PDB file of C-alpha atoms and ligand atoms in Angstrom:
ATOM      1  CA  UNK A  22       3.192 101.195 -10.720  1.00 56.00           C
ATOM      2  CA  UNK A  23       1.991 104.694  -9.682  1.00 82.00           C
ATOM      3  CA  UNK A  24       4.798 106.623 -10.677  1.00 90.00           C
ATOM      4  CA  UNK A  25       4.688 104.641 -14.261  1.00 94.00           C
ATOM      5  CA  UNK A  26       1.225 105.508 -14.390  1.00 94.00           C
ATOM      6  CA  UNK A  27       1.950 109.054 -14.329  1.00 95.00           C
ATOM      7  CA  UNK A  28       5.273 108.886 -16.090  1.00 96.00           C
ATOM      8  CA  UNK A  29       3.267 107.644 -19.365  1.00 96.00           C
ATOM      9  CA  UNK A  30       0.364 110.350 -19.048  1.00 97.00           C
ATOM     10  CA  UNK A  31       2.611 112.986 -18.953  1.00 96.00           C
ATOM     11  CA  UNK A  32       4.620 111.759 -22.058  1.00 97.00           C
ATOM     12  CA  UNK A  33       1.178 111.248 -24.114  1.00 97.00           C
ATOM     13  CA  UNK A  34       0.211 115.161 -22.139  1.00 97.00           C
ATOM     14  CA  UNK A  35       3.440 115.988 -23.790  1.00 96.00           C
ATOM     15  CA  UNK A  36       3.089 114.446 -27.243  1.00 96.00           C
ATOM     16  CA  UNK A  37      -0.376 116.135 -27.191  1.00 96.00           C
ATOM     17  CA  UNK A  38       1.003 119.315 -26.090  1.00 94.00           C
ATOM     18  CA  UNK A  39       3.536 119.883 -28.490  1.00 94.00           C
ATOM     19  CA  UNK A  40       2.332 118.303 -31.539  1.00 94.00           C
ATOM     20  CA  UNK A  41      -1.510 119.331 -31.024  1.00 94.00           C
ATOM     21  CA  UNK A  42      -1.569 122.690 -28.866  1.00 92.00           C
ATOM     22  CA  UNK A  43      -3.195 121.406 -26.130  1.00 94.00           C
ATOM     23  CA  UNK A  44      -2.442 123.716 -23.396  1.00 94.00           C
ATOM     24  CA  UNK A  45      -4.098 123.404 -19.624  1.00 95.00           C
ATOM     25  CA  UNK A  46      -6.547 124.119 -18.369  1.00 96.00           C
ATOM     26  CA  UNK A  47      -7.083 120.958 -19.839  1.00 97.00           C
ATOM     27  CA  UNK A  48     -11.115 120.218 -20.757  1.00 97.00           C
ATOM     28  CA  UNK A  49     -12.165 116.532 -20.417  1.00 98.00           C
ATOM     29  CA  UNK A  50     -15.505 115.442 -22.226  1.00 98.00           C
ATOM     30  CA  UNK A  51     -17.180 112.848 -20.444  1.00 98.00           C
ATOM     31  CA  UNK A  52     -20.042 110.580 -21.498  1.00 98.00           C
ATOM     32  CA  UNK A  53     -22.807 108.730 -19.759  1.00 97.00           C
ATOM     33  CA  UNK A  54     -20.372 105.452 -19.911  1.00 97.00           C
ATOM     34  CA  UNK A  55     -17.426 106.914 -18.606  1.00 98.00           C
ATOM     35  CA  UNK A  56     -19.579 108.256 -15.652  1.00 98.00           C
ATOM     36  CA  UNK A  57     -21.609 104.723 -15.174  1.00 97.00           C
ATOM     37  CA  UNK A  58     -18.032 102.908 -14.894  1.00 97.00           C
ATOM     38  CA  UNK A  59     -16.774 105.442 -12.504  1.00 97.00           C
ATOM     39  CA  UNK A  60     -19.449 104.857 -10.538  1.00 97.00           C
ATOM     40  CA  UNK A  61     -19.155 101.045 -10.551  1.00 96.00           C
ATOM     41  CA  UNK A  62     -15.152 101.347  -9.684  1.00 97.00           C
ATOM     42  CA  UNK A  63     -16.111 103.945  -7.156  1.00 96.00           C
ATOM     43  CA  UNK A  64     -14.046 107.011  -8.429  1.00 97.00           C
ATOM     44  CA  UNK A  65     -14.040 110.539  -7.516  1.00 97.00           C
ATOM     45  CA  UNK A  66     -13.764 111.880 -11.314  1.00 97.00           C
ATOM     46  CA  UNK A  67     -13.516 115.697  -9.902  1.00 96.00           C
ATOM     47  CA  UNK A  68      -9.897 114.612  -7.931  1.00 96.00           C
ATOM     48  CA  UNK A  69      -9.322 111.484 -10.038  1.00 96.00           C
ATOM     49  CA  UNK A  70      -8.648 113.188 -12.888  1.00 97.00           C
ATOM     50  CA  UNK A  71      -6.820 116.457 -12.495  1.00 97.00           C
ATOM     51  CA  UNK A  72      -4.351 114.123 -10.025  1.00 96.00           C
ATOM     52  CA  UNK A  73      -3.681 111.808 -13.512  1.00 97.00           C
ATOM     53  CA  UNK A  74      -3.153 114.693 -15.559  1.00 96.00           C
ATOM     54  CA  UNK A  75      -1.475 116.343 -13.282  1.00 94.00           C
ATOM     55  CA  UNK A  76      -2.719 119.932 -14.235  1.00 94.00           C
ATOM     56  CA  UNK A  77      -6.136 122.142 -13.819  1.00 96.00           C
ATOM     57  CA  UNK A  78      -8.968 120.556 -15.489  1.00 97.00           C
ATOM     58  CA  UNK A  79     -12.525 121.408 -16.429  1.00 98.00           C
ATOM     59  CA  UNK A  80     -14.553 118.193 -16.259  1.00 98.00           C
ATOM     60  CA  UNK A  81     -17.029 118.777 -18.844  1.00 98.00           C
ATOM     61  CA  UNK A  82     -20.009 116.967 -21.048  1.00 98.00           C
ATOM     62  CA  UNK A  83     -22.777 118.094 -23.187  1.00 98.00           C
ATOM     63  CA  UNK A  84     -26.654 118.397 -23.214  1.00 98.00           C
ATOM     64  CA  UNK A  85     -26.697 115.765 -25.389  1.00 98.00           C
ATOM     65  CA  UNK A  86     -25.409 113.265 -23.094  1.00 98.00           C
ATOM     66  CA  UNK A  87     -26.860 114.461 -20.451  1.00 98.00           C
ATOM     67  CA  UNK A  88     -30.617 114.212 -22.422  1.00 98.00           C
ATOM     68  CA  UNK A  89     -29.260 110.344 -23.439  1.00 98.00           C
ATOM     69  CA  UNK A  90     -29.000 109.598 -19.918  1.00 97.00           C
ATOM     70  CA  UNK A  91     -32.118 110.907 -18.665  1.00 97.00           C
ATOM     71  CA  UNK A  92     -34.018 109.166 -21.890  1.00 96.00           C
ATOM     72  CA  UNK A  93     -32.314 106.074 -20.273  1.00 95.00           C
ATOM     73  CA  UNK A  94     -33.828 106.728 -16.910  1.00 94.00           C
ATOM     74  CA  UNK A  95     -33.971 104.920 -14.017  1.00 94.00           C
ATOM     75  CA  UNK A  96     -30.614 102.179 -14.907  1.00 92.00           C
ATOM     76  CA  UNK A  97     -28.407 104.925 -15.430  1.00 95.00           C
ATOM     77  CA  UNK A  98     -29.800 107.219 -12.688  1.00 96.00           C
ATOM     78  CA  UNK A  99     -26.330 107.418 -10.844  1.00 96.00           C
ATOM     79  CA  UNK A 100     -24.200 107.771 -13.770  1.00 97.00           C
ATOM     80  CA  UNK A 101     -26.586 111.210 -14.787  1.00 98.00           C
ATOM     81  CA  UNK A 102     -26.056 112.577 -11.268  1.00 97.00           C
ATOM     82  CA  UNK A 103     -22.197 112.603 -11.915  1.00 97.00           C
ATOM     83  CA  UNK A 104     -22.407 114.015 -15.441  1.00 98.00           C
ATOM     84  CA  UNK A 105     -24.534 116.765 -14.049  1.00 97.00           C
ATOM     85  CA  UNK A 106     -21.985 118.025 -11.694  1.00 97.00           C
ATOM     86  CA  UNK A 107     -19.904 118.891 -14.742  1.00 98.00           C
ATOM     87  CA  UNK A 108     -19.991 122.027 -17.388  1.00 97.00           C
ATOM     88  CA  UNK A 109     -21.708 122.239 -20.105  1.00 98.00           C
ATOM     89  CA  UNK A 110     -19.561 122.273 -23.449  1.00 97.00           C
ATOM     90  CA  UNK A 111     -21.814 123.893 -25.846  1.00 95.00           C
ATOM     91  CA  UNK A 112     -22.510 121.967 -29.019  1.00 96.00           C
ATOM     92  CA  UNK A 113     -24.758 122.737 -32.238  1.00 97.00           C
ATOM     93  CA  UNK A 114     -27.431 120.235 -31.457  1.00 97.00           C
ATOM     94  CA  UNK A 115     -30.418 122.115 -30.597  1.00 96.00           C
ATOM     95  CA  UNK A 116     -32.545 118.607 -31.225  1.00 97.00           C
ATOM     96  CA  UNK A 117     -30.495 116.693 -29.150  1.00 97.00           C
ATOM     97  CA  UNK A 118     -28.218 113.377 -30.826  1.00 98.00           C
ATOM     98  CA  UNK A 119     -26.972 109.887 -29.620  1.00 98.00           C
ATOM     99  CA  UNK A 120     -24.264 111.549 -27.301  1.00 98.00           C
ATOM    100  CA  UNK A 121     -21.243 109.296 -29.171  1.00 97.00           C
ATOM    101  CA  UNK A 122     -22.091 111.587 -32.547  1.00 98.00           C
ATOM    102  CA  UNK A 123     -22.186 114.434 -30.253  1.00 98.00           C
ATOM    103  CA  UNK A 124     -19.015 113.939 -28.727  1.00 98.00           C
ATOM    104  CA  UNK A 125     -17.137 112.665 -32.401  1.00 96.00           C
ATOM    105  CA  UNK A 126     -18.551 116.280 -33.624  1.00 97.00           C
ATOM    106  CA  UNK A 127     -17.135 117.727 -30.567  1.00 97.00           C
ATOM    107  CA  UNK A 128     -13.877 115.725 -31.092  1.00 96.00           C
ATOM    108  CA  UNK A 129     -14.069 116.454 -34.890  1.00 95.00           C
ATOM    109  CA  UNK A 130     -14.250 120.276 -34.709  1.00 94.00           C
ATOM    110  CA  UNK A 131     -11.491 120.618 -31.709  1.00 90.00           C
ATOM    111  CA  UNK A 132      -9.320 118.925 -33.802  1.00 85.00           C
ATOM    112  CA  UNK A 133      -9.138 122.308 -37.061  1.00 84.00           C
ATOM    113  CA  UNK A 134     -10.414 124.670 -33.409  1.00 88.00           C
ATOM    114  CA  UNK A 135      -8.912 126.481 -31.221  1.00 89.00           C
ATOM    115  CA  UNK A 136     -10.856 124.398 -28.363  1.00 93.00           C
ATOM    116  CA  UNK A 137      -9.247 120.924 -27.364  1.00 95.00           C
ATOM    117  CA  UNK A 138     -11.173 118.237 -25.623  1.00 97.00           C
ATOM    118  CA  UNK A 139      -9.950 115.070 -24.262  1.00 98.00           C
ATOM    119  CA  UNK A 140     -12.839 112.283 -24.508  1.00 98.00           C
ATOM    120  CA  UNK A 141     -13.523 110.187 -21.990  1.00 98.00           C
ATOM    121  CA  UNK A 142     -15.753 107.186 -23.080  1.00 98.00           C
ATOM    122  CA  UNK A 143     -15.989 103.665 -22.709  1.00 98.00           C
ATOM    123  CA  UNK A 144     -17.893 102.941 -25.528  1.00 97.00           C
ATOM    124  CA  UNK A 145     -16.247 101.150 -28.101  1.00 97.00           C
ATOM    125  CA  UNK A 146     -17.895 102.169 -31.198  1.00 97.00           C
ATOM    126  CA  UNK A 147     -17.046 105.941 -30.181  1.00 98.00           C
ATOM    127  CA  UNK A 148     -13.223 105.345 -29.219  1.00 98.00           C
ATOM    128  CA  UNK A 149     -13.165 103.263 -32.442  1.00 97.00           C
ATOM    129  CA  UNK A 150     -14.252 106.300 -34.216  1.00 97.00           C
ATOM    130  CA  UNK A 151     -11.848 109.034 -32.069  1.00 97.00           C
ATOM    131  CA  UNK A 152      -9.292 106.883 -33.143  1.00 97.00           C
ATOM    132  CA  UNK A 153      -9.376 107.955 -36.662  1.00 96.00           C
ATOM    133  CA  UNK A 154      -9.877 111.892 -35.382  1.00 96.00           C
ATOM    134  CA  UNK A 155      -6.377 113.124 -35.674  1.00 95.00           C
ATOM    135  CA  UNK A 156      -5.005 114.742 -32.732  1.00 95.00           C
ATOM    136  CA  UNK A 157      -7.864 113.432 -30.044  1.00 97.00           C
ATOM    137  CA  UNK A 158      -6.555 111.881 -26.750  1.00 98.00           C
ATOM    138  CA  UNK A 159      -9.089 109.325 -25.376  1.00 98.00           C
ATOM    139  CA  UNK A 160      -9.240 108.359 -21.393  1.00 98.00           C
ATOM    140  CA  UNK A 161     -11.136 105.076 -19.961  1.00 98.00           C
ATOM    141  CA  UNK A 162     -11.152 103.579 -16.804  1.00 98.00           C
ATOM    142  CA  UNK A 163      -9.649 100.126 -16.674  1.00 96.00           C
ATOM    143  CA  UNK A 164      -8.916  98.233 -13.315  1.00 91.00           C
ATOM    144  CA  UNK A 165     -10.362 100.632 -11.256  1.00 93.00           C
ATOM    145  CA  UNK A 166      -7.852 103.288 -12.970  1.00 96.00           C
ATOM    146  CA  UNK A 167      -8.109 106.270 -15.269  1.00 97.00           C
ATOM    147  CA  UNK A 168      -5.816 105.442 -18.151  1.00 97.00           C
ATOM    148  CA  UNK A 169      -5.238 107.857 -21.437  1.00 98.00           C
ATOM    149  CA  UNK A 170      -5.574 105.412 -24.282  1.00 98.00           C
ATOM    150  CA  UNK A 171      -2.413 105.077 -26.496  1.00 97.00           C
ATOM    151  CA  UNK A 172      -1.772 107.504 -29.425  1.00 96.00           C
ATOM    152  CA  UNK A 173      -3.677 106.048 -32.189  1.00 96.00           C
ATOM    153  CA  UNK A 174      -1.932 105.574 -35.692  1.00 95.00           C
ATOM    154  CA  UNK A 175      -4.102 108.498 -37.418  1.00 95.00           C
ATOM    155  CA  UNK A 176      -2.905 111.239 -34.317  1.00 94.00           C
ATOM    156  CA  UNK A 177       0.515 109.839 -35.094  1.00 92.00           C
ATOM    157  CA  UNK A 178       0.871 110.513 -38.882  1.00 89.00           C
ATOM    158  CA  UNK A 179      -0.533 113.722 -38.146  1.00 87.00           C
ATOM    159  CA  UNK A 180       2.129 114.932 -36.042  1.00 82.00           C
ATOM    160  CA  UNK A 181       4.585 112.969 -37.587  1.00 73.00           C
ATOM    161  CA  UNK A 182       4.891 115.877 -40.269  1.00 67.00           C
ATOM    162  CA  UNK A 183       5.314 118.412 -37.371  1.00 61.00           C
ATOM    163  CA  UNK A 184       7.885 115.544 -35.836  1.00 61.00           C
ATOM    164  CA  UNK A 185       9.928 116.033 -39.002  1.00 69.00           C
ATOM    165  CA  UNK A 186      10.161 119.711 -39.251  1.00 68.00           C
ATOM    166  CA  UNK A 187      10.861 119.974 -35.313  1.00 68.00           C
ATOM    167  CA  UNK A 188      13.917 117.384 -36.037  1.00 75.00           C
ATOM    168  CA  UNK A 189      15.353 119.004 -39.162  1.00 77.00           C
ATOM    169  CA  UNK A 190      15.140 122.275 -36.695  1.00 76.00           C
ATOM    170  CA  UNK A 191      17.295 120.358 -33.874  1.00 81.00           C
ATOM    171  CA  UNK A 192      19.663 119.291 -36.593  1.00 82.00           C
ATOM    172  CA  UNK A 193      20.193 122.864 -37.782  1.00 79.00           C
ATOM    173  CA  UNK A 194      20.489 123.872 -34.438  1.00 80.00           C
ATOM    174  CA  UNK A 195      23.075 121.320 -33.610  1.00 81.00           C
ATOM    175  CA  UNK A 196      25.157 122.724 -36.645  1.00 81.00           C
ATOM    176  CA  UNK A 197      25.322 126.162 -35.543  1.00 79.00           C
ATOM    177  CA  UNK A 198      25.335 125.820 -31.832  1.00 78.00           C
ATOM    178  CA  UNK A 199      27.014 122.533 -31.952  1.00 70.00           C
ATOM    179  CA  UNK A 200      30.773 123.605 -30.785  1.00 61.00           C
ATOM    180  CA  UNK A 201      29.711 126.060 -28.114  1.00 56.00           C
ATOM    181  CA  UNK A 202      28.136 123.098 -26.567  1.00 55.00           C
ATOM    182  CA  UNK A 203      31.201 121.343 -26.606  1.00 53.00           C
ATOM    183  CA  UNK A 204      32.365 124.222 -25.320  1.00 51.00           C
ATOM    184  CA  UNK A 205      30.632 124.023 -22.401  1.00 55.00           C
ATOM    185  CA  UNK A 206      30.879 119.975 -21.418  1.00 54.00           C
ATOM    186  CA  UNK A 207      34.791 120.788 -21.785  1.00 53.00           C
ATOM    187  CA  UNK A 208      34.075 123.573 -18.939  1.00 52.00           C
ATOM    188  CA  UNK A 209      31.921 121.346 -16.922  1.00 53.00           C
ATOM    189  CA  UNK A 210      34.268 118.341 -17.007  1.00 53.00           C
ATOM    190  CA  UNK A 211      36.929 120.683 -15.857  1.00 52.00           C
ATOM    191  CA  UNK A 212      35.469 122.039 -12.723  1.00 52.00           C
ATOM    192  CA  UNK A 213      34.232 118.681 -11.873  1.00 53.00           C
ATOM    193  CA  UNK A 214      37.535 117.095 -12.133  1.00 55.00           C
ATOM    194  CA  UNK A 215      39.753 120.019 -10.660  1.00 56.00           C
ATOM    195  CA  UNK A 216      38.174 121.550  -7.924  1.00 58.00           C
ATOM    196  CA  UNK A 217      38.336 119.998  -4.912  1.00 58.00           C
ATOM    197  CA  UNK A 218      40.889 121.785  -3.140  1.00 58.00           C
ATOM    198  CA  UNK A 219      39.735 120.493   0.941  1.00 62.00           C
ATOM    199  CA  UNK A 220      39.985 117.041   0.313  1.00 57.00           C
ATOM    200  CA  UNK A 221      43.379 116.645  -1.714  1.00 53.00           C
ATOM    201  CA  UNK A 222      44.811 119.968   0.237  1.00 53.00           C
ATOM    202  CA  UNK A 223      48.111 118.957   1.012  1.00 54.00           C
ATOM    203  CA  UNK A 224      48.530 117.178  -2.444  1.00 52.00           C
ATOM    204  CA  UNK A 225      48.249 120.134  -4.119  1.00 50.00           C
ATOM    205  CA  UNK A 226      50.447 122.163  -1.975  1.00 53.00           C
ATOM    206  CA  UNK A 227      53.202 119.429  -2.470  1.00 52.00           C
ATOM    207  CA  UNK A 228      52.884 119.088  -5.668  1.00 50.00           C
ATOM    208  CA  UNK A 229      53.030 123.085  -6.287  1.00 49.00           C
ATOM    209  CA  UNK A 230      55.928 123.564  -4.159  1.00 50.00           C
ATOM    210  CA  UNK A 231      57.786 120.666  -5.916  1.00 49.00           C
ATOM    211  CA  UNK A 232      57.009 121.928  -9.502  1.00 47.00           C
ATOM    212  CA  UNK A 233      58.249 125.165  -8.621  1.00 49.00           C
ATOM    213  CA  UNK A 234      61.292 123.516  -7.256  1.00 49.00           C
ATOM    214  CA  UNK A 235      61.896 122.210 -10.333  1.00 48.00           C
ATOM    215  CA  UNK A 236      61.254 124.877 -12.541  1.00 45.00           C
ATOM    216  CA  UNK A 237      63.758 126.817 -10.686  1.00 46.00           C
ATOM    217  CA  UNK A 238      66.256 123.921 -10.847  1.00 46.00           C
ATOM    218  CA  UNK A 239      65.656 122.849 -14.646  1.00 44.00           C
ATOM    219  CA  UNK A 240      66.839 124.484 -17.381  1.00 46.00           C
ATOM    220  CA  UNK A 241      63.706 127.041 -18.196  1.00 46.00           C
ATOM    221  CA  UNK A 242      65.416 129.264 -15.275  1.00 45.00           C
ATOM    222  CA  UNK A 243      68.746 128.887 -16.624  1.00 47.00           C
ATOM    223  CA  UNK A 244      67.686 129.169 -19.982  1.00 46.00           C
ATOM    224  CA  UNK A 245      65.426 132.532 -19.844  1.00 45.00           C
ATOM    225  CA  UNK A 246      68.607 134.022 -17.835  1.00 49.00           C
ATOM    226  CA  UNK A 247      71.007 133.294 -20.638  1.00 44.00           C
ATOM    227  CA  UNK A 248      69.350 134.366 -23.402  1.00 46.00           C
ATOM    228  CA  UNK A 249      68.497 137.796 -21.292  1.00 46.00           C
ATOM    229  CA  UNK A 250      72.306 137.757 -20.999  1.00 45.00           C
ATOM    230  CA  UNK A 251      72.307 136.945 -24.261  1.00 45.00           C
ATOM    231  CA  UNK A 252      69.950 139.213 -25.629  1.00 44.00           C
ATOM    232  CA  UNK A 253      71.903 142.177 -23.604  1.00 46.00           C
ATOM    233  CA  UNK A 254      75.226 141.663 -25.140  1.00 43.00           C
ATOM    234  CA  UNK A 255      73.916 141.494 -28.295  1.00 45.00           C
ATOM    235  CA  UNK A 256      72.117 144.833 -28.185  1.00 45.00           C
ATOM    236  CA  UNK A 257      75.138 146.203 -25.935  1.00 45.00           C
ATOM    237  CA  UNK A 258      77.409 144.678 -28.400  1.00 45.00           C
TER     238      UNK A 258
HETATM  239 ZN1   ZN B 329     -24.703 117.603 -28.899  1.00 89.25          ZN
END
């Protein structure tokens, strides 16, 4: 189950990677609700995460959730202790917002900039929303695990432009480097088949010794000897 776990967040890393530029140091936004549930599931975010996504990452979240939380108070006490631990990705709210519009703007401008968040949120109205941001990946905590939600349909039909241009490139690649890699399988299968010289020693050895044998003894001997012959009296002649 662990090993899937991973096996799937690096293939969604991967999609992201290529298709989106995301490129670690990866930066994770968190919210007040992704902080509350870790908190109720009991998870270290700071090793949690880097150890699913397998690569640096800066756990971050903004002033605006941070001034959500606090407005909240007492109820969500623990979760604002967590988010404070983290950076502090700057945003353009100087009056702070509700911190799901803060992080959709966030999520909105990373996806034309330079700077690439991942969200992590369990707040449905937001994911609902990141879902229609092209190119955002989107982490919750389910059964006491951090999970990277599944590419949604709008991040797919972005990329799936890119997806068409990177397989007309491995077709044209195939056509010009296609025999050369035939080329080499026909090399590989060679080696793999032929060489093994100290376990089928004395086979070989036989077999050498008996097809010398009967080269000497067949007519290719014979037959280069004649027409030397040959060949001589002809020129002598
Ligand atoms: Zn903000």
């Amino acid at each position: 189950m662990k090993v899937k776990r991973l096996k799937r967040a690096n293939r969604l890393l991967t999609f992201f990677k290529y298709n989106y530029r995301f490129v670690p140091p990866y930066r994770v936004l968190v919210d007040g609700t992704f902080c509350q549930a870790a908190l109720t599931e009991k998870l270290n975010l700071a090793e949690q995460i880097p150890k699913y996504l397998t690569e640096e990452t800066h756990l971050m979240t903004t002033k605006c959730v941070l001034d959500e939380l606090e407005k909240i108070g007492p109820l969500l006490y623990g979760a604002l202790v967590i988010a404070k631990q983290f950076e502090i990705a700057e945003c353009p709210h100087k009056t702070p917002i509700a911190a799901a519009d803060c992080l959709s703007h966030l999520a909105r401008r990373a996806a034309s900039g330079k700077t690439k968040y991942l969200i992590a949120t369990q707040h449905d109205e937001l994911t609902e929303k990141l879902r229609t941001i092209v190119g955002t990946p989107i982490m919750y905590i389910k059964f006491k695990t951090i999970l990277l939600d599944n590419i949604s349909e709008a991040t797919k039909s972005g990329a799936s432009k890119d997806e068409e241009e990177i397989k007309r490139l491995k077709q044209l690649k195939k056509e010009i480097m296609g025999p050369s890699d035939a080329l080499q399988k026909k090399k590989k299968k060679k080696k793999a088949g032929g060489v093994n010289p100290l376990s089928c020693k004395k086979k070989i050895m036989k077999a050498s010794v008996e097809t010398v044998r009967t080269g000497e003894r067949t007519a290719t001997g014979k037959r280069k000897r004649t027409k030397k012959k040959k060949k001589d009296t002809v020129e002598l002649d």
